[in-house]
Amino acid sequence: MTMNACTNRMDVAFRNRVIRATGLVVLMLSASVVAKQQVSQDHSPAPSTAPAVGAMTSSQEKADHHPCGKSMHPHADDESSMEACPKPKMDMSSHAMHMQHAEDNPARPPTIGSLPKSDGAAPEPYSAYGVTLHMPSDPLLSKFMLNSLEYVRGDSGSSQAWEVKAWAGHNTNRLWVRTEGARSGGRLEEGDAELLWGHAVSPFWDVMLGARHDLGVGPTRNWAALGIQGLAPYQFDFEGTVYLGPSGRSALRVRTSQEWLFTQRLILEPELELNAYGRGDPRRMYAAGLADTALSLRLRYEFSRKFAPYVGFAWTRKWGGTARMARLEGSPVTDHQLLAGLRIWF
């Protein structure tokens, strides 16, 4: 009987456990069903109600509607139609205007301290140099340059001096005429004239070949001339010419100058010239070796590129045997000169 009682109690306990487990399963299933119903209600479309007149502002309409006229709801079903709608374009007008402004107004180059101050002097038009819009690539051009026509007041008296250069030709080959000299006391003291053919061997240098004829006191002399002229580094104008004459005579003339611009019109030009001879000529008052040097400064003001008055100062010196000849003749070896003149070209 005791065994039967134990068996009955075990059956009752087992049934109670089964009942509890069944109840838990039922509760879990009920909760799952309720949760699914709640989710389906949340995702169901809201009932459409007509808004009151004036209740929706223009900003709300823009926020609730896509530019293509479709709803902007994040869970809209028609995803393909949303993808088919083109994306709105970005307004690049302001950026384009900024870029255009940057192109129209490039950055200014750094200021270079060595450039002269501007005084309103604009570059001359091409027509001032004989260049027109309709002309061949290698035209026939010409130029006349009166580099100096000046009054000279020196230690030994006053005189008038000139220096002229003229050329005609094309870009590569030109015919040159060069002459210079001085007149004092109503007579020509010294001078020379040259007729040269110039050939450009580089953009800045010409080879010169021709003849020279001496003028002034003493017998006339004729020379064959061979030299170069052009623009050396650091903007130095340079002329160097070797002369050969009969009876073994030879000579060398070197001249260099540079322009220093205080403004676009006010220009200071220093110039150095030297003359040397391979053989002396007492009748022309020079000896062999370095004969003389001249250093001058001319300050000019260019009212135009073609017309510029100037004032200046020059220092001249005779050397060696030429200086001894000057002393014997009673002429000064060193001379200090004040200059005033004009510079013209056309």
CSV table of N, CA and C in Angstrom, one decimal, residues 16-78:
chain,number,residue,atom,x,y,z
A,16,ASN,N,1.2,18.0,-12.8
A,16,ASN,CA,1.3,19.4,-12.5
A,16,ASN,C,2.4,20.1,-13.3
A,17,ARG,N,3.5,19.4,-13.4
A,17,ARG,CA,4.6,20.0,-14.2
A,17,ARG,C,4.3,20.1,-15.7
A,18,VAL,N,3.6,19.1,-16.2
A,18,VAL,CA,3.1,19.2,-17.6
A,18,VAL,C,2.2,20.3,-17.8
A,19,ILE,N,1.3,20.5,-16.8
A,19,ILE,CA,0.3,21.6,-17.0
A,19,ILE,C,1.0,23.0,-16.9
A,20,ARG,N,2.0,23.1,-16.0
A,20,ARG,CA,2.7,24.4,-16.0
A,20,ARG,C,3.4,24.7,-17.3
A,21,ALA,N,4.1,23.7,-17.9
A,21,ALA,CA,4.8,23.8,-19.1
A,21,ALA,C,3.9,24.2,-20.2
A,22,THR,N,2.7,23.5,-20.3
A,22,THR,CA,1.8,23.9,-21.3
A,22,THR,C,1.3,25.3,-21.2
A,23,GLY,N,1.0,25.8,-20.0
A,23,GLY,CA,0.6,27.1,-19.8
A,23,GLY,C,1.7,28.1,-20.2
A,24,LEU,N,2.9,27.8,-19.9
A,24,LEU,CA,4.0,28.8,-20.4
A,24,LEU,C,4.1,28.8,-21.9
A,25,VAL,N,3.9,27.7,-22.6
A,25,VAL,CA,3.9,27.7,-24.0
A,25,VAL,C,2.8,28.5,-24.6
A,26,VAL,N,1.6,28.4,-24.0
A,26,VAL,CA,0.4,29.1,-24.5
A,26,VAL,C,0.7,30.6,-24.3
A,27,LEU,N,1.2,31.0,-23.1
A,27,LEU,CA,1.5,32.4,-22.9
A,27,LEU,C,2.5,33.0,-23.9
A,28,MET,N,3.5,32.2,-24.2
A,28,MET,CA,4.5,32.7,-25.2
A,28,MET,C,3.9,32.9,-26.5
A,29,LEU,N,3.1,31.9,-27.0
A,29,LEU,CA,2.4,32.0,-28.3
A,29,LEU,C,1.5,33.2,-28.3
A,30,SER,N,0.8,33.4,-27.3
A,30,SER,CA,-0.1,34.6,-27.2
A,30,SER,C,0.6,35.9,-27.3
A,31,ALA,N,1.7,36.0,-26.6
A,31,ALA,CA,2.5,37.2,-26.7
A,31,ALA,C,3.1,37.4,-28.1
A,32,SER,N,3.5,36.4,-28.8
A,32,SER,CA,4.0,36.5,-30.1
A,32,SER,C,3.0,37.0,-31.1
A,33,VAL,N,1.8,36.5,-30.9
A,33,VAL,CA,0.7,36.9,-31.8
A,33,VAL,C,0.4,38.4,-31.6
A,34,VAL,N,0.3,38.8,-30.3
A,34,VAL,CA,0.0,40.2,-30.0
A,34,VAL,C,1.1,41.1,-30.6
A,35,ALA,N,2.4,40.7,-30.5
A,35,ALA,CA,3.5,41.5,-31.0
A,35,ALA,C,3.4,41.7,-32.5
A,36,LYS,N,3.1,40.6,-33.2
A,36,LYS,CA,2.9,40.7,-34.7
A,36,LYS,C,1.8,41.6,-35.1
A,37,GLN,N,0.7,41.6,-34.4
A,37,GLN,CA,-0.4,42.4,-34.7
A,37,GLN,C,0.0,43.9,-34.5
A,38,GLN,N,0.7,44.2,-33.4
A,38,GLN,CA,1.2,45.6,-33.2
A,38,GLN,C,2.1,46.1,-34.3
A,39,VAL,N,3.0,45.2,-34.7
A,39,VAL,CA,3.9,45.6,-35.8
A,39,VAL,C,3.2,45.9,-37.1
A,40,SER,N,2.2,45.0,-37.4
A,40,SER,CA,1.4,45.2,-38.6
A,40,SER,C,0.6,46.5,-38.6
A,41,GLN,N,0.1,46.9,-37.4
A,41,GLN,CA,-0.6,48.1,-37.2
A,41,GLN,C,0.3,49.3,-37.4
A,42,ASP,N,1.6,49.2,-36.9
A,42,ASP,CA,2.5,50.4,-37.0
A,42,ASP,C,2.9,50.6,-38.5
A,43,HIS,N,2.9,49.5,-39.3
A,43,HIS,CA,3.3,49.7,-40.7
A,43,HIS,C,2.2,49.9,-41.7
A,44,SER,N,1.0,49.9,-41.2
A,44,SER,CA,-0.1,50.1,-42.1
A,44,SER,C,-0.2,51.6,-42.4
A,45,PRO,N,-0.6,51.9,-43.7
A,45,PRO,CA,-0.7,53.3,-44.1
A,45,PRO,C,-1.7,54.1,-43.3
A,46,ALA,N,-1.3,55.3,-42.9
A,46,ALA,CA,-2.1,56.2,-42.1
A,46,ALA,C,-3.3,56.7,-42.9
A,47,PRO,N,-4.4,56.8,-42.3
A,47,PRO,CA,-5.6,57.3,-43.1
A,47,PRO,C,-5.4,58.8,-43.5
A,48,SER,N,-5.7,59.0,-44.8
A,48,SER,CA,-5.5,60.3,-45.4
A,48,SER,C,-6.6,61.2,-44.9
A,49,THR,N,-6.2,62.4,-44.4
A,49,THR,CA,-7.1,63.4,-44.0
A,49,THR,C,-6.8,64.7,-44.8
A,50,ALA,N,-7.8,65.4,-45.2
A,50,ALA,CA,-7.6,66.6,-46.0
A,50,ALA,C,-7.1,67.7,-45.0
A,51,PRO,N,-6.0,68.3,-45.3
A,51,PRO,CA,-5.6,69.4,-44.4
A,51,PRO,C,-6.5,70.6,-44.5
A,52,ALA,N,-6.5,71.3,-43.4
A,52,ALA,CA,-7.3,72.6,-43.4
A,52,ALA,C,-6.6,73.6,-44.3
A,53,VAL,N,-7.5,74.5,-44.8
A,53,VAL,CA,-7.0,75.5,-45.8
A,53,VAL,C,-6.0,76.4,-45.1
A,54,GLY,N,-4.8,76.6,-45.7
A,54,GLY,CA,-3.8,77.4,-45.1
A,54,GLY,C,-3.0,76.8,-44.0
A,55,ALA,N,-3.4,75.5,-43.6
A,55,ALA,CA,-2.6,74.9,-42.5
A,55,ALA,C,-1.3,74.5,-42.9
A,56,MET,N,-1.1,74.1,-44.1
A,56,MET,CA,0.2,73.6,-44.6
A,56,MET,C,1.0,74.8,-45.3
A,57,THR,N,2.1,75.1,-44.8
A,57,THR,CA,3.0,76.1,-45.4
A,57,THR,C,3.8,75.6,-46.5
A,58,SER,N,4.3,76.5,-47.3
A,58,SER,CA,5.1,76.1,-48.4
A,58,SER,C,6.3,75.3,-48.0
A,59,SER,N,6.9,75.7,-46.9
A,59,SER,CA,8.1,74.9,-46.4
A,59,SER,C,7.7,73.5,-46.1
A,60,GLN,N,6.5,73.2,-45.5
A,60,GLN,CA,6.1,71.9,-45.2
A,60,GLN,C,5.8,71.1,-46.4
A,61,GLU,N,5.2,71.7,-47.4
A,61,GLU,CA,5.0,71.0,-48.7
A,61,GLU,C,6.3,70.6,-49.3
A,62,LYS,N,7.3,71.5,-49.3
A,62,LYS,CA,8.6,71.1,-49.8
A,62,LYS,C,9.2,70.0,-49.0
A,63,ALA,N,9.0,69.9,-47.7
A,63,ALA,CA,9.6,68.9,-46.9
A,63,ALA,C,8.9,67.5,-47.1
A,64,ASP,N,7.6,67.5,-47.3
A,64,ASP,CA,6.9,66.3,-47.4
A,64,ASP,C,6.8,65.7,-48.8
A,65,HIS,N,7.2,66.4,-49.8
A,65,HIS,CA,7.0,66.0,-51.2
A,65,HIS,C,8.4,66.0,-51.9
A,66,HIS,N,8.6,64.9,-52.7
A,66,HIS,CA,9.8,64.8,-53.5
A,66,HIS,C,9.7,65.7,-54.7
A,67,PRO,N,10.8,66.2,-55.2
A,67,PRO,CA,10.7,67.1,-56.4
A,67,PRO,C,10.0,66.5,-57.6
A,68,CYS,N,10.0,65.1,-57.6
A,68,CYS,CA,9.3,64.5,-58.8
A,68,CYS,C,7.8,64.3,-58.5
A,69,GLY,N,7.3,64.8,-57.3
A,69,GLY,CA,5.9,64.6,-57.0
A,69,GLY,C,5.6,63.4,-56.2
A,70,LYS,N,6.5,62.6,-55.7
A,70,LYS,CA,6.3,61.3,-54.9
A,70,LYS,C,6.5,61.6,-53.5
A,71,SER,N,6.0,60.7,-52.7
A,71,SER,CA,6.1,60.9,-51.2
A,71,SER,C,7.5,60.7,-50.8
A,72,MET,N,7.9,61.4,-49.8
A,72,MET,CA,9.3,61.3,-49.2
A,72,MET,C,9.3,60.4,-48.0
A,73,HIS,N,8.2,59.6,-47.8
A,73,HIS,CA,8.1,58.7,-46.6
A,73,HIS,C,9.3,57.7,-46.7
A,74,PRO,N,10.0,57.5,-45.6
A,74,PRO,CA,11.2,56.6,-45.7
A,74,PRO,C,10.8,55.2,-46.0
A,75,HIS,N,9.6,54.7,-45.9
A,75,HIS,CA,9.2,53.3,-46.1
A,75,HIS,C,8.3,53.2,-47.3
A,76,ALA,N,8.4,54.1,-48.3
A,76,ALA,CA,7.5,54.1,-49.5
A,76,ALA,C,7.8,52.8,-50.2
A,77,ASP,N,6.8,52.2,-50.7
A,77,ASP,CA,6.9,50.8,-51.4
A,77,ASP,C,7.6,50.9,-52.7
A,78,ASP,N,7.4,52.0,-53.5
A,78,ASP,CA,7.8,52.1,-54.9
A,78,ASP,C,9.2,52.6,-54.9
